[in-house]
Coordinates of C-alpha atoms and ligand atoms in Angstrom, one line a residue:
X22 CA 133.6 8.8 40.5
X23 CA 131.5 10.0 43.4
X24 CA 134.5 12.8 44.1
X25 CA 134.3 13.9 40.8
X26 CA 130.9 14.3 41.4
X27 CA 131.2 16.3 44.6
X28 CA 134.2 18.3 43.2
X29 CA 131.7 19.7 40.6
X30 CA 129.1 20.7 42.7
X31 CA 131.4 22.4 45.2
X32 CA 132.7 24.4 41.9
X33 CA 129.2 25.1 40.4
X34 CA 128.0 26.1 44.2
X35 CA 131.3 28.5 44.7
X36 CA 130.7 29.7 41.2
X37 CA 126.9 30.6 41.6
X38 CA 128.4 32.3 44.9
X39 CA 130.7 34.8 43.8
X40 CA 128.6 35.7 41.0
X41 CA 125.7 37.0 42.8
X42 CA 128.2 38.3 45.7
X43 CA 130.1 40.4 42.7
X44 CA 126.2 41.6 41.8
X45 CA 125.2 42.6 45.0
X46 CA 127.0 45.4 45.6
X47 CA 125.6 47.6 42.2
X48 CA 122.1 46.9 43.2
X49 CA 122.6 48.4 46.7
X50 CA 124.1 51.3 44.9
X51 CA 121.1 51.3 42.1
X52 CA 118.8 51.9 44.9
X53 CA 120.4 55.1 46.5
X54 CA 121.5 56.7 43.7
X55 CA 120.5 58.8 41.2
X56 CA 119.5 61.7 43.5
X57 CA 118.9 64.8 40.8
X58 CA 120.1 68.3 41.2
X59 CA 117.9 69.9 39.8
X60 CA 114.6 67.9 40.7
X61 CA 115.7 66.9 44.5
X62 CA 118.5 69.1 45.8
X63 CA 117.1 72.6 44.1
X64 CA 113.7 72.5 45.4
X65 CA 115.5 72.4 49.3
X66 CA 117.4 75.6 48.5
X67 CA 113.9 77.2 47.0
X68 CA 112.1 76.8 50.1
X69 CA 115.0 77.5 52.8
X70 CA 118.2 79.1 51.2
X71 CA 117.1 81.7 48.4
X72 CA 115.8 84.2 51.0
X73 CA 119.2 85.1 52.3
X74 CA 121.3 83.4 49.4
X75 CA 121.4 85.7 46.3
X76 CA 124.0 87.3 48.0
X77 CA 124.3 86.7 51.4
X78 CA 128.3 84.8 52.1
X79 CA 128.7 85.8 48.3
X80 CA 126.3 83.0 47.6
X81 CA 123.7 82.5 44.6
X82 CA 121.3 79.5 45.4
X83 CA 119.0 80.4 43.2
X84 CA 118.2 77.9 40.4
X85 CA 119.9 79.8 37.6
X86 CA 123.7 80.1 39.6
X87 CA 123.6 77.8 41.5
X88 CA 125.2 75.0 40.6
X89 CA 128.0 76.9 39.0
X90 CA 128.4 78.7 42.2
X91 CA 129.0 75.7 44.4
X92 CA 131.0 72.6 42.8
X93 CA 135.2 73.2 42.7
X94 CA 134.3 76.7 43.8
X95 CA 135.9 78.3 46.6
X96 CA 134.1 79.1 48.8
X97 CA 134.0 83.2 50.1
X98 CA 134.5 83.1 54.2
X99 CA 136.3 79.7 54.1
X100 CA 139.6 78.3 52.8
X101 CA 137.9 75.1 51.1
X102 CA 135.8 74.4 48.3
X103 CA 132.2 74.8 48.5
X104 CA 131.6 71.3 47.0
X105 CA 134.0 68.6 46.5
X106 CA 132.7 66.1 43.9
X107 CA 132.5 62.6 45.5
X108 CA 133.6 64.3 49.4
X109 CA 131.2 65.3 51.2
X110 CA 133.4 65.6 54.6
X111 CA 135.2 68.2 52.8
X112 CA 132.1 70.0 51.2
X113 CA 131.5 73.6 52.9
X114 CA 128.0 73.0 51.6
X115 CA 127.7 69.9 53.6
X116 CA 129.4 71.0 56.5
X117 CA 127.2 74.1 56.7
X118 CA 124.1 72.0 57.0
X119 CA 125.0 69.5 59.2
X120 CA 125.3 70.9 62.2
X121 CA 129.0 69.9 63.0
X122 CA 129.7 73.8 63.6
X123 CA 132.8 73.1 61.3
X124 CA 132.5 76.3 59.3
X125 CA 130.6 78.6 61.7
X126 CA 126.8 78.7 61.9
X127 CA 125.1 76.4 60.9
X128 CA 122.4 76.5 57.9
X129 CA 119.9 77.5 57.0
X130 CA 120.7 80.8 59.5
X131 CA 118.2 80.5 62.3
X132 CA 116.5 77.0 61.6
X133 CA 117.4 73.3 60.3
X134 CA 116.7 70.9 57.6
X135 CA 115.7 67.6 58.1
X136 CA 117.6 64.7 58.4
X137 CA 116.2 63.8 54.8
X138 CA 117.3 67.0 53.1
X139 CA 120.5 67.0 54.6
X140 CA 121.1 63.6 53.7
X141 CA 119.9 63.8 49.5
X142 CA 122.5 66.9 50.0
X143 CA 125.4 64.6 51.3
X144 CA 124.2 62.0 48.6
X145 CA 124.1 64.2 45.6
X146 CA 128.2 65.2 46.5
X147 CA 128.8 61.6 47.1
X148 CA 127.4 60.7 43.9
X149 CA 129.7 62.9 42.2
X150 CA 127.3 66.4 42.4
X151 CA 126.8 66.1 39.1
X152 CA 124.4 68.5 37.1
X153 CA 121.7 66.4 36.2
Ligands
HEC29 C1 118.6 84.0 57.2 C2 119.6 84.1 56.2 C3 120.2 82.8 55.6 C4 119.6 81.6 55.2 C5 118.1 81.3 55.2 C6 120.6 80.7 54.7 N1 121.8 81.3 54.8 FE1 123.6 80.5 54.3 N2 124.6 82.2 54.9 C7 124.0 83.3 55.5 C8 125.0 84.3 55.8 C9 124.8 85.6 56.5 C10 126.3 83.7 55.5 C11 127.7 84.3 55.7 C12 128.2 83.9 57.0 C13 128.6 82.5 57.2 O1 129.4 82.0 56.4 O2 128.0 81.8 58.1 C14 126.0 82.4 54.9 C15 126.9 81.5 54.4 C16 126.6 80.3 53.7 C17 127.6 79.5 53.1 C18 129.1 79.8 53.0 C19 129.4 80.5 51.8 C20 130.9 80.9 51.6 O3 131.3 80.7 50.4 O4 131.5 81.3 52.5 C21 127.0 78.4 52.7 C22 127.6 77.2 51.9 C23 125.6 78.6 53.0 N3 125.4 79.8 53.6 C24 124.6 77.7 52.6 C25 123.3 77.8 52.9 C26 122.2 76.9 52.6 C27 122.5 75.6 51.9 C28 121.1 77.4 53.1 C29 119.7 76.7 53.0 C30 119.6 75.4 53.5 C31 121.3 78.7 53.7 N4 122.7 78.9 53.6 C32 120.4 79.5 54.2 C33 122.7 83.5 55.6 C34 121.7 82.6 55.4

């Protein structure tokens, strides 16, 4: 009887485990995602990109091109894609900004972003660069 007992709780307790480890994962995820084109990743090109990138490496970063211009796009100096949805490593975008030299100079030409733009950049491609 007392086995029984013990049995139980061992099953309730395992239970209860593997319920809240198969929940735990989505609400990491819930709290990094949803980083917005238009309202997170647009603003950095404004300020540090649309100076030189109407035009310059055949490149529109300004808010009504832009996106079309970047994601499964090839890019213009480089024999990859500007953006690969869900890869950053293999994003020009990405590896233009993060100062890996991968694709020549790094930008923006001349200067840096922070560690915080460069990283809702990285997360926007990981999250699928989606047009929202
Ligand atoms: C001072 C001018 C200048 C600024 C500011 C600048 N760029 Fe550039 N960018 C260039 C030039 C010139 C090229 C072409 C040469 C090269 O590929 O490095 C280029 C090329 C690129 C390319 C490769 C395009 C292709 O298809 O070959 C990307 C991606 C890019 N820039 C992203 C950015 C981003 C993102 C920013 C802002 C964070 C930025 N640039 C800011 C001058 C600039």
């Amino acid at each position: 009887m007392k086995k029984t007992y013990l049995s139980i709780l061992i099953l309730i307790t395992f239970t209860l485990y593997n319920c809240s480890k198969d929940t735990g994962p989505v609400d990491d995820n819930q709290a990094t995602e949803n980083i917005s084109f238009a309202n997170d990743v647009q603003p950095i090109f404004d300020q540090n990109c649309i100076s030189c990138h109407p035009s310059s490496g055949n490149l529109d970063l300004t808010t009504a091109h832009s996106y079309s211009q970047l994601v499964n796009v090839n890019a213009s100096g480089y024999s990859a894609k500007r953006v690969v949805p869900g890869d950053a490593e293999n994003s020009v975008l990405y590896k233009k900004i993060d100062g890996s030299g991968t694709y020549g100079s790094n930008m923006p030409l001349g200067g840096n972003l922070s560690a915080a733009q460069i990283n809702t950049i990285k997360q926007w491609i990981i999250e699928g660069a989606q047009n929202n």
